[in-house]
XYZ file of C-alpha atoms in Angstrom:
712
model
C 25.520 14.224 -6.542
C 24.706 14.071 -9.981
C 21.196 12.801 -11.017
C 20.483 9.404 -13.290
C 17.456 8.551 -14.889
C 16.575 6.292 -11.853
C 16.055 9.774 -10.015
C 12.930 10.667 -12.653
C 9.829 9.399 -13.873
C 10.930 8.759 -17.191
C 8.833 10.514 -20.054
C 8.430 7.065 -21.789
C 6.479 5.597 -18.694
C 3.713 3.239 -19.161
C 0.341 4.335 -18.092
C -2.454 1.760 -17.266
C -6.277 2.495 -16.937
C -8.582 0.968 -14.443
C -11.606 0.771 -16.648
C -14.809 0.528 -14.650
C -17.205 1.676 -17.414
C -18.989 -1.668 -18.299
C -19.408 -2.468 -14.515
C -20.749 0.782 -13.656
C -23.731 0.590 -16.388
C -25.112 -1.933 -14.236
C -25.642 -0.470 -11.216
C -28.841 1.054 -10.165
C -29.401 4.656 -9.668
C -29.304 4.125 -6.021
C -26.440 2.259 -5.985
C -24.675 4.744 -8.104
C -25.447 7.557 -5.737
C -24.112 5.334 -2.811
C -20.697 4.942 -4.654
C -20.381 8.846 -5.767
C -20.793 10.158 -2.337
C -18.643 7.262 -0.587
C -15.984 8.014 -3.767
C -16.127 11.642 -2.808
C -15.341 11.007 0.922
C -12.770 8.811 0.053
C -10.985 11.171 -2.210
C -11.275 14.195 0.069
C -9.690 12.027 2.832
C -7.012 11.024 0.470
C -5.572 14.729 0.519
C -4.257 13.455 3.982
C -1.862 10.959 2.062
C 0.109 13.879 0.779
C 0.682 15.004 4.473
C 1.711 11.250 5.326
C 4.387 11.667 2.329
C 6.458 14.340 2.723
C 6.641 18.069 3.760
C 6.663 19.253 0.268
C 4.160 16.742 -1.265
C 0.650 18.989 -0.368
C 2.384 22.286 -1.780
C 2.951 19.974 -5.070
C -0.608 18.647 -5.037
C -1.996 22.254 -4.881
C 0.414 23.607 -7.135
C -0.590 20.943 -10.095
C -4.051 20.991 -9.734
C -4.096 24.860 -9.997
C -1.400 25.041 -12.912
C -3.265 22.448 -15.023
C -6.843 23.874 -14.138
C -6.897 26.151 -17.124
C -6.775 23.236 -19.725
C -3.398 21.209 -20.356
C -3.309 22.136 -24.060
C -3.750 25.835 -23.221
C -0.845 25.915 -20.965
C 1.038 23.934 -23.285
C 0.836 26.511 -25.961
C 1.862 29.140 -23.319
C 4.872 27.394 -22.332
C 5.924 26.484 -25.726
C 5.789 30.344 -26.587
C 8.119 31.026 -23.543
C 10.716 28.768 -24.722
C 9.857 25.446 -23.061
C 10.730 22.681 -25.482
C 8.393 19.534 -26.480
C 11.091 17.259 -23.963
C 11.047 19.563 -21.176
C 7.006 19.755 -21.339
C 6.923 16.040 -21.071
C 9.172 16.127 -18.361
C 6.836 18.479 -16.641
C 3.750 16.442 -17.311
C 5.721 12.993 -16.107
C 6.774 14.586 -12.776
C 3.111 16.063 -12.206
C 1.604 12.784 -13.142
C 3.788 10.650 -10.941
C 3.350 13.245 -7.765
C -0.417 13.109 -8.311
C -0.704 9.329 -8.695
C 1.945 8.712 -5.631
C 0.461 11.414 -3.300
C 3.527 13.053 -3.202
C 7.159 12.943 -4.504
C 8.293 9.701 -3.043
C 7.094 6.412 -4.914
C 4.484 4.407 -3.134
C 6.249 1.253 -4.412
C 9.660 1.515 -2.663
C 9.565 4.600 -0.630
C 12.189 6.353 -3.212
C 12.198 9.954 -3.850
C 11.757 11.085 -7.440
C 12.896 14.608 -8.753
C 11.994 17.025 -11.630
C 13.701 16.339 -14.578
C 13.283 19.780 -16.281
C 15.230 22.516 -14.599
C 13.916 24.912 -11.876
C 14.080 27.632 -14.407
C 12.005 26.235 -16.728
C 9.653 24.723 -14.107
C 8.923 28.377 -12.664
C 8.539 29.964 -16.376
C 5.696 27.703 -16.591
C 4.279 28.440 -13.470
C 4.504 32.380 -14.046
C 2.426 31.958 -17.733
C -0.265 30.111 -16.095
C -3.734 31.573 -15.634
C -3.772 30.202 -12.170
C -0.749 32.610 -11.425
C -2.655 35.592 -12.321
C -5.225 34.805 -9.713
C -3.015 33.050 -7.293
C 0.497 34.920 -7.745
C 1.164 35.497 -4.112
C 0.244 31.814 -2.855
C 1.945 29.961 -5.764
C 5.192 31.889 -5.394
C 4.982 31.072 -1.622
C 4.581 27.349 -2.308
C 7.547 27.582 -4.946
C 9.736 29.437 -2.576
C 8.997 26.483 0.203
C 9.552 23.724 -2.158
C 12.102 24.652 -4.881
C 15.174 23.400 -3.142
C 13.994 20.604 -1.784
C 12.131 18.788 -4.518
C 15.304 18.865 -6.491
C 17.556 17.155 -3.306
C 18.119 13.561 -3.545
C 21.117 13.361 -1.281
C 20.834 11.751 2.275
C 18.380 12.056 4.086
C 15.988 13.274 1.108
C 16.523 9.972 -0.796
C 14.460 7.961 0.975
C 11.658 7.571 3.576
C 12.603 6.899 7.200
C 13.851 8.212 10.322
C 16.327 10.982 10.404
C 18.996 9.424 12.166
C 18.611 6.508 9.882
C 19.159 8.769 6.905
C 15.644 9.352 5.625
C 12.743 11.630 6.068
C 9.051 10.902 6.873
C 6.295 13.216 7.649
C 4.815 10.867 10.013
C 7.328 12.224 12.618
C 9.209 15.347 12.921
C 12.566 15.139 11.672
C 13.929 15.590 15.376
C 12.738 12.197 16.531
C 14.819 9.285 16.379
C 13.525 5.809 16.285
C 14.325 4.955 19.940
C 11.973 8.049 21.014
C 9.204 6.797 18.724
C 9.601 3.499 20.299
C 8.941 5.133 23.691
C 5.783 6.796 22.357
C 4.609 3.502 21.003
C 5.002 1.834 24.424
C 2.973 4.849 25.986
C 0.073 4.179 23.595
C -0.119 0.480 24.103
C -0.318 1.250 27.649
C -2.972 4.089 27.388
C -5.056 1.974 24.788
C -4.407 5.055 21.969
C -4.070 3.522 18.704
C -1.066 4.949 16.442
C -2.975 4.325 13.089
C -4.557 7.516 12.693
C -1.594 9.559 14.376
C 1.460 11.806 13.640
C 4.101 12.526 16.267
C 5.844 15.590 16.750
C 8.796 16.553 19.093
C 8.352 20.017 20.368
C 11.302 20.252 22.888
C 13.486 17.657 24.575
C 11.274 15.031 26.344
C 8.067 16.771 25.196
C 5.962 15.540 22.406
C 3.095 16.222 20.639
C 0.716 13.181 19.566
C -1.934 14.370 17.056
C -4.852 12.349 15.839
C -6.813 12.540 12.755
C -10.367 13.913 13.230
C -13.213 16.294 12.093
C -13.373 17.801 15.659
C -11.529 18.183 19.017
C -12.355 16.889 22.372
C -14.558 14.255 23.791
C -12.264 11.281 24.260
C -10.812 10.635 27.441
C -7.104 10.660 26.796
C -7.195 14.009 25.012
C -4.826 15.562 27.413
C -1.251 15.916 28.717
C 0.321 12.765 29.976
C 3.679 11.900 31.955
C 4.886 8.606 30.866
C 8.502 7.725 32.347
C 10.556 10.566 31.770
C 8.715 11.924 28.955
C 5.509 14.453 28.563
C 3.515 13.608 25.827
C 0.383 16.156 24.770
C -2.270 13.983 23.162
C -4.658 16.161 20.644
C -7.079 15.112 18.138
C -8.428 17.422 15.133
C -5.508 16.876 13.067
C -6.359 17.060 9.403
C -9.885 18.495 10.599
C -10.601 20.217 7.134
C -10.559 17.184 5.290
C -12.008 14.903 7.801
C -15.013 17.137 7.940
C -15.526 16.882 4.374
C -15.270 13.089 4.665
C -17.920 13.091 7.300
C -19.917 15.294 5.261
C -19.955 13.001 2.209
C -20.571 9.921 4.414
C -23.665 11.585 5.768
C -24.987 12.168 2.055
C -23.597 8.587 1.163
C -25.704 7.174 4.419
C -28.959 8.022 2.248
C -28.213 5.351 -0.352
C -27.453 2.574 1.715
C -28.750 -0.832 0.470
C -29.077 -2.810 3.927
C -28.950 -2.252 7.737
C -25.266 -3.219 7.768
C -24.442 -0.804 5.373
C -26.290 1.770 7.635
C -24.567 0.778 10.728
C -21.072 0.474 9.028
C -21.573 4.258 7.746
C -22.680 5.633 10.972
C -19.829 3.812 12.813
C -17.126 5.488 10.006
C -18.770 8.772 10.657
C -18.328 8.262 14.432
C -14.881 7.305 13.798
C -14.039 10.210 11.790
C -15.693 12.745 13.872
C -13.149 12.438 17.163
C -10.529 9.857 15.984
C -11.318 6.874 18.247
C -10.320 3.731 16.725
C -12.698 1.601 18.470
C -15.427 2.963 16.191
C -13.695 2.161 13.258
C -13.373 -1.306 14.395
C -17.065 -1.410 14.782
C -17.381 -0.065 11.081
C -15.199 -3.127 10.131
C -17.638 -5.650 12.316
C -20.317 -4.530 10.429
C -18.685 -4.292 7.206
C -17.757 -8.027 7.493
C -21.342 -8.472 8.067
C -22.207 -6.875 4.583
C -21.910 -10.102 2.395
C -21.685 -9.955 -1.490
C -22.714 -6.495 -1.709
C -22.945 -4.931 -5.300
C -20.997 -2.090 -4.375
C -17.985 -2.520 -2.243
C -16.374 0.188 -0.108
C -13.613 0.678 2.614
C -12.342 3.762 4.376
C -9.947 4.556 7.017
C -6.218 4.470 8.090
C -5.472 1.213 6.942
C -1.900 0.115 5.705
C 1.463 0.739 7.808
C 3.859 -0.018 5.274
C 5.198 3.649 4.596
C 5.631 4.279 8.595
C 9.293 3.441 9.106
C 8.261 1.955 12.633
C 5.453 0.241 11.206
C 2.522 1.389 13.200
C 0.935 4.508 11.482
C -1.262 4.005 8.789
C -1.601 5.585 5.295
C -5.317 6.817 4.442
C -7.181 4.902 1.949
C -10.833 4.748 0.850
C -11.953 2.812 -2.401
C -15.201 2.021 -4.036
C -15.536 -0.875 -6.347
C -18.091 -2.892 -8.413
C -18.862 -6.599 -8.318
C -17.726 -8.829 -11.002
C -19.954 -11.576 -10.698
C -18.294 -14.355 -13.004
C -14.821 -14.319 -11.036
C -16.672 -13.588 -7.777
C -18.560 -16.997 -8.369
C -15.150 -18.746 -8.525
C -13.698 -16.874 -5.287
C -16.858 -17.960 -3.237
C -16.637 -21.678 -4.197
C -12.601 -21.395 -3.043
C -13.937 -19.859 0.093
C -16.213 -23.198 0.411
C -13.242 -25.263 -0.070
C -11.087 -23.199 2.414
C -11.485 -25.680 5.573
C -10.218 -28.713 3.287
C -7.372 -26.689 2.015
C -6.219 -25.298 5.488
C -5.757 -28.833 6.672
C -3.326 -29.178 3.745
C -1.066 -26.578 5.133
C 2.463 -27.795 6.845
C 1.636 -27.047 10.565
C -0.526 -28.963 13.374
C -3.818 -27.777 14.230
C -2.512 -26.112 17.529
C -1.261 -23.181 15.149
C -4.417 -22.695 13.384
C -7.435 -20.983 14.017
C -9.997 -22.922 16.409
C -12.558 -21.857 13.868
C -11.962 -20.768 10.406
C -14.802 -17.865 9.736
C -15.481 -18.264 6.423
C -14.967 -14.703 4.722
C -16.943 -13.010 2.155
C -14.535 -12.752 -1.142
C -15.636 -11.080 -4.310
C -13.745 -9.925 -7.544
C -14.269 -6.164 -8.150
C -13.853 -3.598 -10.637
C -12.072 -0.544 -9.069
C -14.229 2.910 -9.599
C -12.206 4.651 -7.091
C -9.105 4.050 -5.040
C -8.025 6.822 -2.977
C -4.507 6.415 -1.954
C -0.860 6.230 -3.163
C -1.598 2.962 -5.160
C -4.380 0.549 -5.967
C -3.203 -3.051 -4.843
C -4.201 -6.260 -6.619
C -6.000 -7.793 -3.831
C -6.920 -6.959 -0.226
C -7.650 -9.054 3.056
C -9.198 -6.689 5.750
C -9.602 -6.012 8.519
C -6.004 -5.653 9.921
C -7.320 -5.825 13.308
C -6.031 -9.216 15.100
C -8.836 -9.453 17.393
C -11.415 -9.083 14.383
C -9.829 -11.336 12.272
C -9.194 -14.010 15.040
C -12.510 -13.771 16.445
C -14.971 -12.362 14.034
C -13.747 -13.011 10.471
C -12.459 -10.932 7.384
C -13.049 -9.713 3.993
C -11.055 -10.641 0.885
C -11.205 -8.729 -2.621
C -9.713 -9.364 -5.927
C -9.383 -5.979 -7.628
C -9.259 -7.423 -11.076
C -8.803 -4.074 -13.382
C -5.964 -3.214 -11.488
C -3.545 -5.875 -12.719
C -0.989 -4.899 -14.972
C -0.720 -6.237 -18.478
C 2.654 -7.351 -19.726
C 3.882 -7.089 -23.214
C 7.187 -8.115 -25.073
C 8.233 -4.758 -24.738
C 7.944 -4.527 -21.146
C 8.855 -7.991 -20.228
C 12.543 -8.304 -18.853
C 14.637 -11.155 -17.552
C 12.483 -13.978 -19.067
C 13.806 -16.762 -21.409
C 12.719 -15.646 -24.939
C 11.271 -19.091 -25.818
C 8.985 -18.605 -22.444
C 7.870 -14.893 -23.269
C 4.819 -15.879 -25.169
C 3.433 -18.161 -22.749
C 4.473 -15.696 -19.626
C 2.428 -13.289 -21.210
C -0.275 -15.467 -22.166
C -0.971 -17.173 -18.609
C 0.120 -13.652 -16.386
C -3.404 -12.942 -15.442
C -4.398 -16.522 -14.733
C -1.333 -16.936 -12.491
C -1.802 -13.631 -10.879
C -5.429 -14.647 -10.110
C -4.506 -18.124 -8.793
C -1.839 -16.432 -6.378
C -4.145 -13.385 -5.154
C -7.011 -15.420 -4.531
C -4.773 -17.952 -2.377
C -2.435 -15.302 -0.991
C -5.611 -13.133 0.413
C -8.004 -15.837 1.434
C -5.383 -18.683 2.749
C -2.418 -16.770 3.188
C -3.291 -13.920 5.261
C -6.522 -15.550 6.589
C -4.888 -18.654 8.137
C -3.017 -18.977 11.360
C -3.130 -18.645 14.832
C -1.555 -16.132 17.329
C -0.920 -17.990 20.490
C -1.585 -15.061 22.862
C -2.437 -14.214 26.428
C -6.176 -13.230 26.118
C -6.698 -11.865 29.576
C -4.876 -11.760 32.716
C -2.986 -15.126 33.206
C -5.385 -16.950 30.628
C -3.641 -18.400 27.495
C -5.307 -19.440 24.248
C -3.037 -22.535 24.027
C -2.374 -25.450 26.432
C 1.010 -24.586 28.603
C 2.496 -28.077 27.929
C 2.267 -27.586 23.906
C 5.806 -27.982 22.276
C 7.602 -25.664 19.742
C 7.730 -28.054 16.635
C 11.022 -26.137 15.750
C 12.807 -27.108 18.943
C 10.655 -29.806 20.995
C 10.982 -27.495 23.787
C 8.108 -25.887 25.828
C 7.133 -22.685 24.042
C 8.462 -19.548 26.087
C 7.565 -16.900 23.614
C 3.994 -15.704 22.873
C 2.005 -12.496 22.693
C 1.446 -10.484 25.957
C -1.725 -8.800 26.805
C -2.043 -5.568 24.822
C 0.371 -7.064 22.257
C -0.463 -7.363 18.554
C 1.354 -9.109 15.748
C 2.111 -5.566 14.337
C 3.048 -4.030 17.684
C 5.270 -6.797 18.211
C 7.211 -7.302 14.881
C 7.026 -3.533 13.910
C 8.021 -2.296 10.778
C 9.420 -5.980 10.199
C 5.962 -7.204 10.399
C 4.749 -6.075 6.546
C 7.424 -8.034 4.668
C 7.661 -10.960 6.736
C 3.532 -11.168 6.671
C 3.115 -10.826 2.821
C 6.349 -13.410 2.454
C 3.973 -15.794 4.311
C 1.231 -15.250 2.458
C 2.794 -15.656 -0.704
C 4.263 -18.862 0.319
C 0.883 -20.043 1.496
C -0.202 -19.488 -2.010
C 2.779 -21.130 -4.137
C 2.514 -24.117 -1.363
C -1.097 -24.672 -2.155
C -0.809 -24.068 -6.017
C 0.892 -27.115 -6.164
C -2.498 -29.249 -5.189
C -5.084 -29.905 -7.762
C -8.158 -28.455 -5.615
C -7.643 -24.894 -6.106
C -6.775 -25.176 -9.885
C -10.495 -27.331 -10.152
C -12.190 -24.208 -8.571
C -10.547 -21.277 -10.317
C -9.634 -23.231 -13.825
C -12.301 -25.566 -14.086
C -12.427 -27.174 -17.832
C -8.853 -25.778 -18.587
C -7.185 -28.962 -17.065
C -4.691 -28.935 -20.042
C -3.377 -25.616 -18.925
C -2.963 -26.304 -15.132
C 0.485 -27.046 -15.213
C 1.397 -24.160 -17.265
C -0.633 -21.673 -15.028
C 1.105 -22.730 -12.027
C 4.964 -23.052 -13.643
C 4.521 -19.415 -14.718
C 3.139 -18.230 -11.365
C 6.077 -19.803 -9.519
C 8.222 -18.445 -12.682
C 6.749 -15.053 -12.320
C 7.958 -15.111 -8.528
C 11.642 -15.385 -9.801
C 11.415 -12.677 -12.213
C 9.782 -10.309 -9.428
C 12.962 -11.457 -7.115
C 15.196 -10.332 -10.346
C 13.441 -7.186 -11.029
C 13.020 -6.348 -7.207
C 16.891 -5.967 -6.640
C 16.126 -2.230 -7.948
C 14.453 -1.737 -4.479
C 17.585 -2.896 -2.374
C 19.166 -0.024 -1.138
C 23.049 -1.255 -1.298
C 24.475 1.608 0.929
C 22.074 0.831 3.747
C 21.854 -2.824 3.018
C 18.199 -2.636 3.293
C 15.154 -3.514 1.439
C 12.755 -0.706 0.643
C 9.477 -2.357 -0.262
C 7.576 -5.110 1.893
C 6.283 -7.380 -1.196
C 9.714 -6.936 -3.259
C 11.440 -8.179 0.125
C 9.190 -11.125 0.292
C 9.612 -12.125 -3.365
C 13.171 -12.081 -3.168
C 13.471 -14.141 -0.157
C 11.033 -16.831 -1.477
C 13.642 -16.633 -4.684
C 16.407 -17.351 -2.457
C 14.720 -20.111 -0.587
C 14.424 -21.923 -3.992
C 17.897 -21.045 -4.939
C 19.342 -22.633 -1.947
C 17.290 -25.800 -2.540
C 19.857 -26.528 -5.041
C 19.372 -29.149 -7.801
C 19.440 -26.631 -10.530
C 15.901 -25.827 -9.609
C 16.544 -21.937 -10.117
C 19.588 -20.989 -12.054
C 20.576 -17.781 -13.695
C 21.455 -17.698 -17.537
C 24.025 -14.512 -18.218
C 24.584 -13.245 -21.752
C 25.263 -10.081 -23.894
C 22.091 -8.496 -25.620
C 22.402 -6.882 -29.105
C 23.900 -3.906 -27.821
C 26.669 -5.834 -25.958
C 25.123 -5.166 -22.752
C 25.170 -7.744 -19.910
C 21.840 -9.530 -19.469
C 20.374 -12.364 -17.376
C 17.508 -14.675 -17.418
C 15.947 -16.386 -14.599
C 15.173 -19.966 -15.087
C 13.047 -22.617 -13.199
C 13.098 -26.160 -14.247
C 9.767 -27.108 -14.644
C 10.187 -30.986 -13.980
C 11.106 -30.113 -10.219
C 8.611 -27.574 -9.217
C 6.505 -30.252 -7.441
C 9.373 -32.265 -5.990
C 12.319 -30.076 -4.997
C 10.634 -26.844 -5.161
C 7.554 -27.943 -2.978
C 9.709 -29.415 -0.588
C 11.691 -26.133 -0.207
C 8.673 -24.204 0.324
C 6.968 -26.427 2.748
C 9.796 -26.536 5.179
C 10.302 -22.777 4.833
C 6.562 -21.960 5.391
C 6.257 -24.242 8.417
C 9.321 -22.265 10.084
C 7.958 -18.877 8.807
C 4.305 -19.732 10.241
C 5.797 -21.052 13.526
C 7.840 -18.010 14.645
C 5.057 -15.891 13.734
C 2.504 -18.069 15.732
C 4.394 -17.909 19.059
C 5.612 -14.459 18.708
C 9.450 -15.115 18.421
C 10.689 -11.814 16.859
C 14.249 -12.684 17.511
C 14.129 -16.203 15.970
C 11.762 -14.759 12.797
C 14.371 -11.935 12.226
C 17.395 -14.380 12.150
C 15.594 -16.762 9.935
C 14.147 -13.986 7.380
C 16.906 -11.944 7.355
C 19.301 -15.114 6.361
C 17.173 -15.173 3.102
C 17.071 -11.422 2.785
C 21.008 -11.059 2.274
C 22.030 -9.686 -1.230
C 25.604 -11.762 -1.729
C 28.227 -10.581 -4.558
C 26.430 -12.816 -7.039
C 22.969 -11.232 -6.759
C 24.656 -7.907 -6.263
C 26.145 -8.612 -10.067
C 22.305 -9.313 -11.021
C 21.250 -6.241 -9.220
C 23.598 -4.242 -11.555
C 22.286 -5.798 -14.784
C 18.576 -5.172 -13.190
C 19.424 -1.441 -12.847
C 20.825 -1.113 -16.652
C 17.485 -2.936 -18.042
C 14.757 -1.694 -15.534
C 11.407 -0.617 -16.790
C 9.857 2.439 -14.927
C 6.887 1.221 -12.612
C 3.765 1.816 -14.212
C 1.736 4.648 -13.338
C -2.285 4.451 -13.319
C -5.247 6.577 -14.624
C -8.594 6.255 -12.746
C -11.950 7.305 -13.786
C -14.262 10.019 -12.199
C -17.737 9.614 -10.965
C -19.730 12.955 -11.775
C -23.102 13.885 -10.341
C -25.391 15.800 -12.475
C -27.960 18.317 -11.251
C -30.804 15.564 -11.996
C -28.880 13.277 -9.374
C -27.765 11.176 -12.214
C -24.230 9.686 -11.592
C -21.900 9.080 -14.776
C -18.760 7.552 -15.090
C -15.984 9.489 -16.891
C -13.017 7.737 -18.323
C -9.607 9.250 -19.225
C -6.740 8.557 -21.747
C -3.796 6.103 -20.540
C -1.239 8.769 -20.401
C 0.349 11.542 -18.224
C -2.384 13.937 -19.500
C -5.325 11.561 -18.534
C -3.710 11.413 -14.823
C -3.536 15.135 -14.458
C -6.911 15.916 -16.016
C -8.584 13.058 -13.651
C -7.254 14.911 -10.609
C -7.950 18.150 -11.925
C -11.575 17.143 -12.307
C -11.947 15.085 -9.281
C -11.987 18.135 -7.228
C -14.250 21.113 -7.345
C -11.701 23.653 -6.751
C -9.122 24.895 -9.157
C -6.927 26.359 -6.134
C -7.223 24.436 -3.031
C -7.259 27.248 -0.564
C -8.389 25.260 2.281
C -5.312 22.418 1.697
C -2.880 25.489 1.039
C -3.976 27.174 4.277
C -3.956 23.889 6.417
C -0.192 23.343 5.096
C 0.984 26.768 5.630
C -0.696 26.863 9.061
C 1.234 23.815 10.045
C 4.789 25.168 9.230
C 5.461 26.102 12.622
C 6.073 22.452 13.453
C 6.127 21.103 9.831
C 9.348 22.908 9.730
C 11.113 20.693 12.186
C 10.430 17.994 9.091
C 11.831 20.476 6.457
C 15.659 20.226 6.937
């Protein structure tokens, strides 16, 4: 299968910089040390992300850090002297930066594989002229022999992340595991109260499975043994990723010396206890203490958190972050929290389907100093544990320095007359949507569930507002939203949170809080927020797999569904204008009628949100899937638009983060980098102490006896 430009990280890919230099200067020495050690713990743990991405990703990570450790310019000169052209060098830099930032060779946004654009011959030639090759020849050749074929493969099942029997590959599971088998083990874990979040699953033989739990040490937990379940045997063992978990624990112990208060102390202790043996209940304890730590100057989170990469939707990617408060934006968000109860009452469902008590969360705007995972989001609502969110509360954060910055050159599918204002109001409209999405999207709604044997948290005579009939579905004991809705849960919940944001943007109350004194601009801010969703729906079509008829990214699926809702609202609320550009190529612009936004648009969003929420609240998976999948369909007209999208797509930006450096005097400095491939690579090389990561290499090598099941 011939490669296309969509299979590479293009050499013209934009790189953005998550600048935290100014915010960092405002911290005290104690706060800086707390941030430094928490950041170290996060980045050591984030090595796990490469093992969660693909078989070859850990090898690539070790290879690139070693390769560029002598200095990028020095290696470039050697490569050039050995026949590597400037273009081929840029191709290597693009691929290396893409792998390091995505924690592997599959894009974190869309789960699609990217391959090197330079030839294998030139790739190996550069390896052989490096200083690292002189010192680690045997190891680097071993890595190359293991990965040299697979990194260039883009045919099924190598093309996307997923189960092998569904034409994908994933290193959460060995490739001989089908979805139905993973579901069986999931049922066992629910029954045995073993969380899947921090686990991987290997099939050793027919009906014999190995469930591996991430932890620094082995033993202690009562379920670490062999279990018989139905007609299968499941060996449960902890100690997975022990080398990285140990370093995470060691740095958290150092971090503990610099906590600001008792809540932070208890939180760090619970993190340490969790990572020692892998007990998720200890992580839940950490989140309870985290929620109590209100308005910290340095905000932190660490653990196995988001399940979007797992094709089953239950196993989580590792992430850890350190961020510094943005006081001006945080004050606005705090005022929004104060108004939350009044805003919740505007949502289009009755009180029976809303939390009995809205526990006002801490909501801060932050500047990211370190985000150790495969991608930095714009906002976060944590924890993801239903029982904590329902009964204890949660926190929201807005990551203000992670917002993309559009330009005339990078803006696509917008009417030329709209582009100046689209760019002007982009940050404001994103801030509005992220604030409402995180606080009142993810933060609203009640799950109707069985709380204990035979005890429900809703009246037995409560009627289903969609049918007028008694409610027959709800969350049974031990069921969570994630476990019941599976991989489908991410796109559905992101869509619900987005829709809440668009719905509430139609009211003046959020605008008064977030944009006081700018009343003349409110209409434009809201319009471009909605218009941006139409653009996202068009651009997102690149993440639709035509062959599999499957959406590859939850947030994109959500945006497309909302666009379809507005399309089906009719009245020319949303239209597409087709044309030819100056080069004679087909082009399309998405248009939104501003005069109908708060009439036709609001009504369509209101009706859709009501149904979307009720299906989730009553745990009606069958009804929810039928409803959601109706809007997820890509018809012939939109396939035509997809073809145009693919022709004009811009490569997704990469990002470079700064590093925290500890001097011998215990002073911590913040180091920034250029917005370039070189900046990304240099930041990763300098982030870790070892030029050649022997520990990571040996762990990857030692696991080949079962990882080879992943490596086809």
